[in-house]
Amino acid sequence: MFGISFHVRQGSVLTTFLFHIYLDHLAKLNNCAKRLFIIIYADDIGRLLLIAPSATDLKLLLRRCETELNFLAINSSKSYCMRIGSRCVISCAYISTRDGRTLSWVGELRYLGIFTVKSRNFIYSLSNAKRTFYSAVNGIFSKVLNFCMSVSVDKCCVLGIG
């Protein structure tokens, strides 16, 4: 091993380039024939999505990722497992990280703001997106209403759509 005496500033153009060089070996673990996939978001190793056809294959893929990532540990408090397919209701064996921390099996998984739901088919839940949208719209309307109440009513117009 070697010591690190210099660093690259976060947000630099070079940061993303070096990150991709570092993760090149991880991307080579994808195996379409065995249906093993690793999805990495931009330059954030914390947003790693592993897809495998069985819990055993998922555990194997996790081990291979941990080996490739070397000194970076998987954060078990932010990592979850979810089963999709005909056997989604059957409970699975626990999957744990290399250092023995167990990953939870969940019924709903958020990845990049999109909620995937445990089911027989690969489906997304839009209820969280709708709730967020309506909350934002209600916040805007309350600010408009407060503004209208602070000025005279005849100088304020509100258009409702929907």
C-alpha positions as MATLAB code, in Angstrom:
seq = 'MFGISFHVRQGSVLTTFLFHIYLDHLAKLNNCAKRLFIIIYADDIGRLLLIAPSATDLKLLLRRCETELNFLAINSSKSYCMRIGSRCVISCAYISTRDGRTLSWVGELRYLGIFTVKSRNFIYSLSNAKRTFYSAVNGIFSKVLNFCMSVSVDKCCVLGIG';
ca = [
       0.000    0.000    0.000;
       0.958    3.599   -0.343;
       0.207    6.702    1.682;
      -1.962    9.493    0.308;
      -0.277   12.856    0.601;
      -2.415   14.880   -1.850;
      -6.129   15.044   -2.541;
      -8.493   16.356   -5.194;
     -10.995   19.014   -4.179;
     -14.608   17.847   -4.125;
     -16.548   19.150   -7.118;
     -13.465   19.314   -9.311;
     -13.657   17.975  -12.891;
     -10.862   15.587  -11.995;
     -12.845   14.094   -9.077;
     -15.394   12.330  -11.288;
     -12.713   11.094  -13.678;
     -10.626    9.554  -10.880;
     -13.758    8.098   -9.278;
     -14.624    6.294  -12.510;
     -11.105    4.918  -12.817;
     -11.371    3.642   -9.233;
     -14.749    1.977   -9.900;
     -13.853    0.471  -13.270;
     -13.199   -2.945  -11.690;
     -16.545   -2.806   -9.921;
     -18.374   -2.258  -13.217;
     -16.693   -5.356  -14.645;
     -18.563   -7.477  -12.071;
     -21.743   -7.015  -14.143;
     -22.645  -10.342  -15.728;
     -25.643  -10.276  -18.075;
     -25.599  -14.047  -18.594;
     -26.020  -14.648  -14.844;
     -28.302  -11.579  -14.479;
     -25.968   -9.886  -11.978;
     -25.989   -6.103  -12.223;
     -24.403   -3.203  -10.339;
     -25.833    0.268  -10.822;
     -23.755    3.206   -9.612;
     -25.075    6.750   -9.479;
     -22.688    9.432  -10.766;
     -19.894    9.848   -8.224;
     -21.598    8.560   -5.100;
     -20.560    5.122   -3.888;
     -23.260    5.392   -1.247;
     -25.831    4.923   -4.005;
     -24.953    1.472   -5.166;
     -27.728   -0.815   -6.428;
     -27.040   -4.539   -6.696;
     -29.451   -6.731   -8.675;
     -29.285  -10.542   -8.614;
     -31.746  -13.388   -9.369;
     -31.494  -15.002   -5.915;
     -30.490  -14.178   -2.350;
     -27.466  -16.451   -2.715;
     -26.321  -14.602   -5.846;
     -26.961  -11.282   -4.115;
     -24.763  -12.319   -1.203;
     -22.028  -13.406   -3.629;
     -22.263  -10.116   -5.526;
     -22.067   -8.169   -2.254;
     -18.896  -10.062   -1.271;
     -17.319   -9.365   -4.658;
     -18.169   -5.653   -4.358;
     -16.688   -5.494   -0.876;
     -13.517   -7.137   -2.180;
     -13.256   -4.637   -5.041;
     -13.988   -1.655   -2.807;
     -11.147   -2.724   -0.543;
     -11.116   -0.396    2.444;
     -14.576    1.169    1.913;
     -17.187   -0.427    4.175;
     -20.840   -0.938    3.226;
     -23.046    1.159    5.513;
     -25.553   -1.387    6.841;
     -27.821    1.293    8.311;
     -28.413    2.700    4.806;
     -28.322   -0.595    2.867;
     -31.362   -2.788    2.337;
     -32.455   -5.927    0.490;
     -35.738   -6.391   -1.355;
     -37.159   -9.385   -3.195;
     -39.083   -8.963   -6.459;
     -40.674  -11.824   -8.374;
     -42.902  -14.844   -7.907;
     -41.307  -15.667   -4.542;
     -41.482  -12.122   -3.124;
     -43.650  -13.156   -0.151;
     -41.276  -15.904    0.975;
     -38.783  -14.753    3.595;
     -35.099  -14.918    2.728;
     -31.980  -15.767    4.653;
     -30.169  -12.851    6.214;
     -27.454  -11.182    4.203;
     -24.622   -9.615    6.122;
     -21.623   -7.493    5.261;
     -18.057   -8.712    5.530;
     -17.755   -7.264    9.024;
     -20.899   -9.103   10.218;
     -23.554   -6.381   10.098;
     -26.923   -7.678    8.859;
     -28.810   -5.973    6.016;
     -32.579   -5.593    6.471;
     -35.194   -7.010    4.083;
     -37.758   -4.310    3.251;
     -41.055   -4.041    1.378;
     -40.276   -0.663   -0.173;
     -36.932    0.686   -1.322;
     -36.023    4.269   -2.231;
     -33.306    4.741   -4.846;
     -32.672    8.220   -6.292;
     -36.086    9.426   -5.115;
     -38.035    6.593   -6.740;
     -39.759    4.033   -4.535;
     -39.714    0.426   -5.727;
     -42.238   -1.886   -4.079;
     -41.840   -5.574   -3.235;
     -44.165   -7.453   -5.605;
     -44.411  -10.172   -8.240;
     -43.488   -7.617  -10.932;
     -41.037   -4.735  -10.983;
     -43.254   -1.752  -10.074;
     -42.771    1.729   -8.681;
     -44.843    3.520   -6.065;
     -45.965    7.001   -7.036;
     -47.770    7.701   -3.750;
     -44.682    9.306   -2.175;
     -44.097   11.472   -5.254;
     -47.759   12.566   -5.233;
     -47.635   13.352   -1.514;
     -44.483   15.460   -1.998;
     -46.007   17.254   -4.983;
     -49.270   18.081   -3.192;
     -47.353   19.223   -0.120;
     -45.285   21.616   -2.263;
     -48.378   22.941   -4.074;
     -50.191   23.480   -0.765;
     -47.147   25.374    0.532;
     -47.192   27.644   -2.523;
     -50.948   28.255   -2.264;
     -50.681   29.096    1.446;
     -47.987   31.687    0.679;
     -50.152   33.166   -2.105;
     -53.166   33.247    0.228;
     -51.136   34.918    2.988;
     -49.924   37.496    0.477;
     -53.473   38.122   -0.765;
     -54.701   38.635    2.777;
     -51.949   41.165    3.457;
     -52.926   43.316    0.436;
     -56.391   44.358   -0.622;
     -58.437   41.496   -2.100;
     -59.307   43.344   -5.319;
     -55.586   43.520   -6.252;
     -54.982   39.762   -5.966;
     -55.972   37.065   -8.458;
     -55.453   33.339   -8.047;
     -55.851   30.819  -10.834;
     -56.796   27.274   -9.850;
     -55.950   24.549  -12.342;
     -57.307   21.029  -12.110;
];
